[in-house]
Every structure is written in structure tokens, then in C-alpha cells.
Amino acid sequence: MVAKSIHDNSPRKTGPFVAVNCAAIPAELTESELFGHEHGAFTGAIAQRIGQFEQANTGTLFLDEIGDMPPGLQAKLLRVLEEREFQRIGGTKTIAIDIRVLTATHRNLTDTAKENDFRPDLYHRLAAFLIKVPSLRDRREDIPILADHFLKRYAAATEKPIRAISANALQLLMQHDFPGNVRELKNAIESAVLSETTDEIKPPSLPLHLIQNGSQAAIGSPTDTEVILPLDEVERRSIVHALKVTDNNIPDAARALGIGRSTLYRKLKQYNLLP
């Protein structure tokens, strides 16, 4: 998303944007995928193939997970970045290119280069300008904005009249660490949209692990953190935990909480926890 935004706001925005996940391509096919090949270049090359570098000409080539690029190909990539030209596999014609190359990785390439798993000269060539994208847990203020964006996208795609995320569901999202970052949040909202039967996403529609994390927070000791929760939030989390443990059996949850069934129904309505 960051790479696409850079492309869309640059003089190259009218050119192509080509994204390649280096970790998803078998090592033996990576060179052909990037640089293309001529007919008969190797067994199975039954036709000419135009590679991603050539496809991205005059635009932007985004190499995701560059740290997983095979070592043997790193030298060729460095040469192409320096010379701005290459040859297809099995070809003799030199092809000149005019592209911006953006790369991304979850690995620490400084350490990887020191361990000789990534070429130091390629790292320094790529690291001319670094943009650190913080983990979603380090920018929680983005969660409501992103969640609303994904809600609108998936509600429209499924033609469901879901217009908002309830305060309780949003709170569960806000307190989750999202080890899978934006992709995990996107999947969580997509799942919730598919599960929700009302016009507002409520906690029971969220993926189970989000509800479980909220339940664990509910039963944690108040002295485990310096954050003091309001009494109604402690009560809400206790109810969510009881529903989880009893598999949403309201009579059993009411008994476990030591309250009457009608009282629990009233509180479920109060906290927007009713399915």
C-alpha cells in the first residue's frame, strides 16, 4: 500500500505499477519471472516471456520480501540496477529500462548482509532512501480508519447493509496487537462482515482469537497494569468472557456470573453484545 501510494503520487503515476512477491516465486523460476526468457531458452520455454522488469518500464517495480531473493540472483539484480539494462534468458538483445524500483522486507537486511545471506553492495544500492513502516500495534490510532475502510469495501462487495462497527467491537480491535498487521485487520473485518446479520458489526462477529484476547484481558488482575478500567468496562469484559466459556449459552453464562437471565439480557443489550 505504501509502495502504491508512492507510485500514485509520483511523475510515474501514468506508467505501470508491477508488484512481485519474491518469497512466493520458486527459486528456479525467479530469474525468468523478473527478466523474462526467449522461446527455447530452457526445457519448457515454449514461448517468449516478458519479465516483470520489462512490464514495469516507465513505471514502478515493487519487489516485496526482497530479503528472500536467491543469492545467485542478487548479483544480476545489482547489475541491472546499476546499468538499467538486461537481457532475457536465452536472449542476445540488450533491453534498456526506465523504472523506479521499490523494495520491502520484514527482515533486518543489515544483519543479514553481515551474515553473508544478502549482498552488502545490493543492500546499500537499495537503501538509498529508507521508509520504516511501523507495526500496526505501534500506530493504533490507524485501526479505526483502516477498519472503516475495509468495512465499506466488504459490505459493498457482499451487498450487506452494514454501516458501522460497534464501540465494543472497535475496542476489541483497538486492544489487539495484530501480529499480522494490516493484513490481519483486513481479514478480521472481512470475516466479521460475512458473519454479521445486523447493520453494525458486534463483538460476536469478530474472529474468535480477537474475542479470546478480549476475554483474557477481562479476567486479568487489575494490578497487572497501571491502566484503571471503568467498572462498566470490567463488567462488559466479564460478560464477553462468560459467553465465550459457555459457548454463548446465555442461561449458563448468567449462572456463572451470578445474575438472573433477564439481567444478563438487559446488560447484553446495554453493551451491544446481542447477536
CSV table of C-alpha atoms in Angstrom, one decimal:
chain,number,residue,atom,x,y,z
A,1,MET,CA,0.0,0.0,0.0
A,2,VAL,CA,2.9,2.4,0.8
A,3,ALA,CA,4.6,1.5,-2.4
A,4,LYS,CA,1.4,2.0,-4.5
A,5,SER,CA,0.9,5.4,-2.8
A,6,ILE,CA,4.4,6.5,-3.7
A,7,HIS,CA,3.8,5.4,-7.3
A,8,ASP,CA,0.4,7.1,-7.5
A,9,ASN,CA,1.8,10.4,-6.2
A,10,SER,CA,4.9,10.5,-8.5
A,11,PRO,CA,5.6,11.6,-12.1
A,12,ARG,CA,5.4,7.9,-13.0
A,13,LYS,CA,1.8,7.5,-12.0
A,14,THR,CA,0.7,7.2,-15.6
A,15,GLY,CA,3.1,4.2,-16.0
A,16,PRO,CA,2.5,0.7,-14.8
A,17,PHE,CA,2.8,-0.5,-11.2
A,18,VAL,CA,4.1,-4.1,-11.0
A,19,ALA,CA,4.3,-5.9,-7.7
A,20,VAL,CA,6.3,-9.1,-7.2
A,21,ASN,CA,6.5,-11.2,-4.1
A,22,CYS,CA,10.0,-12.6,-4.1
A,23,ALA,CA,9.1,-15.1,-1.4
A,24,ALA,CA,6.3,-16.6,-3.4
A,25,ILE,CA,8.3,-17.5,-6.5
A,26,PRO,CA,10.2,-20.8,-6.7
A,27,ALA,CA,13.9,-20.0,-6.7
A,28,GLU,CA,14.4,-21.7,-10.1
A,29,LEU,CA,11.8,-19.5,-11.7
A,30,THR,CA,12.7,-16.2,-10.2
A,31,GLU,CA,15.1,-15.1,-12.9
A,32,SER,CA,12.6,-15.9,-15.6
A,33,GLU,CA,9.8,-14.1,-13.7
A,34,LEU,CA,11.8,-10.9,-13.3
A,35,PHE,CA,13.7,-10.8,-16.6
A,36,GLY,CA,11.7,-13.0,-19.0
A,37,HIS,CA,13.0,-15.6,-21.4
A,38,GLU,CA,13.2,-16.4,-25.1
A,39,HIS,CA,11.5,-19.3,-26.8
A,40,GLY,CA,13.6,-22.4,-26.3
A,41,ALA,CA,15.8,-20.9,-23.6
A,42,PHE,CA,15.3,-23.9,-21.4
A,43,THR,CA,13.1,-27.0,-21.2
A,44,GLY,CA,9.5,-25.9,-21.0
A,45,ALA,CA,10.2,-22.4,-22.5
A,46,ILE,CA,7.6,-23.0,-25.3
A,47,ALA,CA,7.1,-19.2,-25.9
A,48,GLN,CA,8.8,-15.9,-25.3
A,49,ARG,CA,8.0,-14.5,-21.9
A,50,ILE,CA,8.1,-10.8,-21.0
A,51,GLY,CA,9.5,-10.4,-17.4
A,52,GLN,CA,8.4,-8.0,-14.7
A,53,PHE,CA,11.2,-5.6,-15.2
A,54,GLU,CA,10.1,-5.1,-18.8
A,55,GLN,CA,6.4,-4.9,-17.9
A,56,ALA,CA,7.2,-2.1,-15.4
A,57,ASN,CA,9.1,0.0,-17.9
A,58,THR,CA,8.4,3.8,-17.4
A,59,GLY,CA,6.6,3.0,-14.1
A,60,THR,CA,7.4,1.3,-10.8
A,61,LEU,CA,8.5,-2.2,-9.9
A,62,PHE,CA,7.8,-3.2,-6.3
A,63,LEU,CA,9.9,-6.2,-5.1
A,64,ASP,CA,8.2,-7.4,-1.9
A,65,GLU,CA,10.2,-9.6,0.6
A,66,ILE,CA,13.5,-8.8,-1.2
A,67,GLY,CA,15.4,-10.5,1.6
A,68,ASP,CA,14.2,-13.8,0.3
A,69,MET,CA,15.7,-13.3,-3.2
A,70,PRO,CA,18.1,-16.2,-4.0
A,71,PRO,CA,21.7,-15.2,-3.5
A,72,GLY,CA,22.6,-16.1,-7.1
A,73,LEU,CA,20.1,-13.6,-8.5
A,74,GLN,CA,21.1,-10.8,-6.2
A,75,ALA,CA,24.2,-10.1,-8.3
A,76,LYS,CA,22.2,-9.9,-11.5
A,77,LEU,CA,19.7,-7.5,-9.8
A,78,LEU,CA,22.5,-5.3,-8.7
A,79,ARG,CA,23.9,-5.2,-12.2
A,80,VAL,CA,20.5,-4.3,-13.7
A,81,LEU,CA,20.0,-1.5,-11.1
A,82,GLU,CA,23.4,-0.1,-12.0
A,83,GLU,CA,23.3,-0.4,-15.7
A,84,ARG,CA,19.5,0.0,-16.3
A,85,GLU,CA,19.5,-2.7,-18.9
A,86,PHE,CA,19.4,-6.5,-19.1
A,87,GLN,CA,18.9,-9.5,-21.4
A,88,ARG,CA,16.1,-12.1,-21.3
A,89,ILE,CA,17.2,-15.6,-20.5
A,90,GLY,CA,18.4,-17.2,-23.7
A,91,GLY,CA,18.4,-13.8,-25.5
A,92,THR,CA,21.1,-11.7,-27.1
A,93,LYS,CA,19.3,-8.4,-27.3
A,94,THR,CA,20.0,-5.8,-24.6
A,95,ILE,CA,16.8,-4.2,-23.3
A,96,ALA,CA,17.0,-0.7,-21.7
A,97,ILE,CA,14.6,0.2,-19.0
A,98,ASP,CA,13.5,3.3,-17.2
A,99,ILE,CA,11.9,2.3,-13.9
A,100,ARG,CA,11.7,3.1,-10.2
A,101,VAL,CA,12.5,0.1,-8.1
A,102,LEU,CA,10.9,-0.1,-4.6
A,103,THR,CA,11.6,-3.0,-2.2
A,104,ALA,CA,10.3,-4.2,1.1
A,105,THR,CA,11.2,-6.7,3.7
A,106,HIS,CA,10.3,-7.8,7.2
A,107,ARG,CA,13.9,-8.9,7.8
A,108,ASN,CA,16.8,-6.8,9.1
A,109,LEU,CA,18.9,-6.7,6.0
A,110,THR,CA,21.8,-5.0,7.8
A,111,ASP,CA,22.3,-8.1,10.0
A,112,THR,CA,21.5,-10.4,7.0
A,113,ALA,CA,24.2,-8.7,5.0
A,114,LYS,CA,26.7,-9.1,7.8
A,115,GLU,CA,25.9,-12.9,7.8
A,116,ASN,CA,26.5,-13.0,4.0
A,117,ASP,CA,22.9,-14.1,3.3
A,118,PHE,CA,22.3,-10.8,1.5
A,119,ARG,CA,24.8,-8.9,-0.6
A,120,PRO,CA,26.1,-5.8,1.2
A,121,ASP,CA,26.6,-3.9,-2.1
A,122,LEU,CA,23.0,-4.7,-3.1
A,123,TYR,CA,21.7,-3.6,0.3
A,124,HIS,CA,23.5,-0.3,0.1
A,125,ARG,CA,22.2,0.2,-3.5
A,126,LEU,CA,18.6,-0.4,-2.4
A,127,ALA,CA,18.9,1.6,0.9
A,128,ALA,CA,19.3,5.0,-0.8
A,129,PHE,CA,16.1,6.0,0.9
A,130,LEU,CA,14.5,4.1,3.7
A,131,ILE,CA,10.9,4.3,4.9
A,132,LYS,CA,10.2,2.4,8.1
A,133,VAL,CA,6.6,1.3,8.3
A,134,PRO,CA,5.6,0.8,12.0
A,135,SER,CA,3.7,-2.2,13.1
A,136,LEU,CA,0.0,-1.7,13.5
A,137,ARG,CA,0.3,-2.1,17.2
A,138,ASP,CA,2.6,0.9,17.3
A,139,ARG,CA,0.0,3.1,15.5
A,140,ARG,CA,-3.3,2.0,17.0
A,141,GLU,CA,-4.8,5.3,16.0
A,142,ASP,CA,-4.9,4.0,12.5
A,143,ILE,CA,-7.1,1.0,13.4
A,144,PRO,CA,-10.5,2.7,13.3
A,145,ILE,CA,-9.6,4.4,10.0
A,146,LEU,CA,-8.5,1.2,8.4
A,147,ALA,CA,-11.3,-0.9,9.9
A,148,ASP,CA,-13.9,1.5,8.5
A,149,HIS,CA,-12.2,1.4,5.1
A,150,PHE,CA,-12.3,-2.4,5.0
A,151,LEU,CA,-15.9,-2.4,6.3
A,152,LYS,CA,-17.1,-0.2,3.4
A,153,ARG,CA,-15.2,-2.3,0.9
A,154,TYR,CA,-16.5,-5.7,2.0
A,155,ALA,CA,-20.0,-4.5,2.9
A,156,ALA,CA,-20.3,-3.2,-0.7
A,157,ALA,CA,-18.8,-6.4,-2.2
A,158,THR,CA,-21.2,-8.6,-0.3
A,159,GLU,CA,-24.2,-6.2,-0.7
A,160,LYS,CA,-24.8,-6.2,3.1
A,161,PRO,CA,-26.3,-3.2,4.8
A,162,ILE,CA,-23.6,-2.9,7.5
A,163,ARG,CA,-22.8,0.7,8.1
A,164,ALA,CA,-20.6,0.8,11.2
A,165,ILE,CA,-18.6,-1.0,13.9
A,166,SER,CA,-20.0,-1.0,17.4
A,167,ALA,CA,-18.0,0.7,20.1
A,168,ASN,CA,-17.4,-2.7,21.9
A,169,ALA,CA,-16.2,-4.4,18.7
A,170,LEU,CA,-13.9,-1.5,17.9
A,171,GLN,CA,-12.5,-1.7,21.5
A,172,LEU,CA,-11.6,-5.3,20.9
A,173,LEU,CA,-9.8,-4.3,17.7
A,174,MET,CA,-8.0,-1.5,19.4
A,175,GLN,CA,-6.6,-3.7,22.2
A,176,HIS,CA,-5.4,-6.5,19.9
A,177,ASP,CA,-1.7,-6.4,18.9
A,178,PHE,CA,-2.2,-7.6,15.3
A,179,PRO,CA,0.9,-9.6,14.8
A,180,GLY,CA,-0.3,-10.0,11.2
A,181,ASN,CA,-0.5,-6.1,10.8
A,182,VAL,CA,-2.9,-4.6,8.3
A,183,ARG,CA,-3.5,-7.9,6.5
A,184,GLU,CA,-4.8,-9.4,9.7
A,185,LEU,CA,-7.1,-6.5,10.4
A,186,LYS,CA,-8.4,-6.7,6.8
A,187,ASN,CA,-9.1,-10.4,7.2
A,188,ALA,CA,-10.8,-9.8,10.6
A,189,ILE,CA,-13.2,-7.2,9.1
A,190,GLU,CA,-13.9,-9.4,6.1
A,191,SER,CA,-14.8,-12.3,8.3
A,192,ALA,CA,-17.0,-10.1,10.6
A,193,VAL,CA,-18.9,-8.7,7.6
A,194,LEU,CA,-19.6,-12.3,6.4
A,195,SER,CA,-20.8,-13.3,9.9
A,196,GLU,CA,-22.8,-10.2,10.9
A,197,THR,CA,-26.6,-10.3,10.5
A,198,THR,CA,-27.4,-6.7,11.6
A,199,ASP,CA,-26.4,-3.3,10.3
A,200,GLU,CA,-23.5,-3.0,12.7
A,201,ILE,CA,-20.5,-5.2,13.4
A,202,LYS,CA,-20.7,-6.5,17.0
A,203,PRO,CA,-18.1,-8.5,19.1
A,204,PRO,CA,-19.6,-12.0,18.4
A,205,SER,CA,-19.0,-11.5,14.7
A,206,LEU,CA,-15.3,-10.9,15.1
A,207,PRO,CA,-12.8,-13.7,14.7
A,208,LEU,CA,-12.6,-16.0,17.7
A,209,HIS,CA,-9.0,-15.1,18.6
A,210,LEU,CA,-9.9,-11.4,19.0
A,211,ILE,CA,-12.7,-12.2,21.4
A,212,GLN,CA,-10.5,-14.6,23.3
A,213,ASN,CA,-7.8,-11.9,23.7
A,214,GLY,CA,-10.5,-9.6,25.0
A,215,SER,CA,-11.7,-12.2,27.4
A,216,GLN,CA,-8.2,-12.8,28.7
A,217,ALA,CA,-7.8,-9.1,29.3
A,218,ALA,CA,-11.1,-9.1,31.2
A,219,ILE,CA,-10.0,-11.7,33.7
A,220,GLY,CA,-6.5,-10.3,34.2
A,221,SER,CA,-5.7,-8.8,37.6
A,222,PRO,CA,-6.3,-5.1,37.9
A,223,THR,CA,-2.8,-4.8,39.4
A,224,ASP,CA,-1.2,-6.2,36.3
A,225,THR,CA,-1.3,-2.8,34.6
A,226,GLU,CA,-1.4,0.8,35.6
A,227,VAL,CA,-4.4,1.4,33.4
A,228,ILE,CA,-7.6,1.6,35.5
A,229,LEU,CA,-10.7,0.4,33.7
A,230,PRO,CA,-14.1,1.9,34.4
A,231,LEU,CA,-16.4,-0.5,36.2
A,232,ASP,CA,-18.8,-0.9,33.2
A,233,GLU,CA,-15.8,-1.9,31.0
A,234,VAL,CA,-14.8,-4.6,33.6
A,235,GLU,CA,-18.4,-5.8,33.6
A,236,ARG,CA,-18.6,-5.9,29.8
A,237,ARG,CA,-15.4,-7.9,29.6
A,238,SER,CA,-16.6,-10.3,32.2
A,239,ILE,CA,-19.7,-10.9,30.2
A,240,VAL,CA,-17.8,-11.4,27.0
A,241,HIS,CA,-15.6,-13.9,28.8
A,242,ALA,CA,-18.6,-15.8,30.3
A,243,LEU,CA,-20.2,-16.0,26.8
A,244,LYS,CA,-17.0,-17.4,25.4
A,245,VAL,CA,-16.6,-20.0,28.1
A,246,THR,CA,-20.2,-21.1,27.8
A,247,ASP,CA,-20.2,-21.1,24.0
A,248,ASN,CA,-22.8,-18.3,24.0
A,249,ASN,CA,-25.2,-20.2,26.3
A,250,ILE,CA,-27.0,-17.3,28.0
A,251,PRO,CA,-28.6,-19.3,30.9
A,252,ASP,CA,-25.2,-20.9,31.7
A,253,ALA,CA,-23.4,-17.6,31.4
A,254,ALA,CA,-25.9,-15.9,33.7
A,255,ARG,CA,-25.4,-18.7,36.3
A,256,ALA,CA,-21.7,-18.4,36.1
A,257,LEU,CA,-21.9,-14.6,36.5
A,258,GLY,CA,-24.3,-15.0,39.5
A,259,ILE,CA,-27.1,-12.9,37.9
A,260,GLY,CA,-30.5,-13.6,36.5
A,261,ARG,CA,-31.2,-14.4,32.9
A,262,SER,CA,-33.3,-11.2,32.4
A,263,THR,CA,-30.5,-9.2,34.0
A,264,LEU,CA,-27.9,-10.6,31.6
A,265,TYR,CA,-30.2,-9.9,28.6
A,266,ARG,CA,-30.5,-6.3,29.8
A,267,LYS,CA,-26.7,-6.0,30.1
A,268,LEU,CA,-26.2,-7.6,26.7
A,269,LYS,CA,-28.4,-5.0,25.2
A,270,GLN,CA,-26.7,-2.3,27.2
A,271,TYR,CA,-23.3,-3.3,25.9
A,272,ASN,CA,-24.4,-4.1,22.3
A,273,LEU,CA,-23.5,-7.7,22.7
A,274,LEU,CA,-26.7,-9.2,21.5
A,275,PRO,CA,-26.2,-11.2,18.2
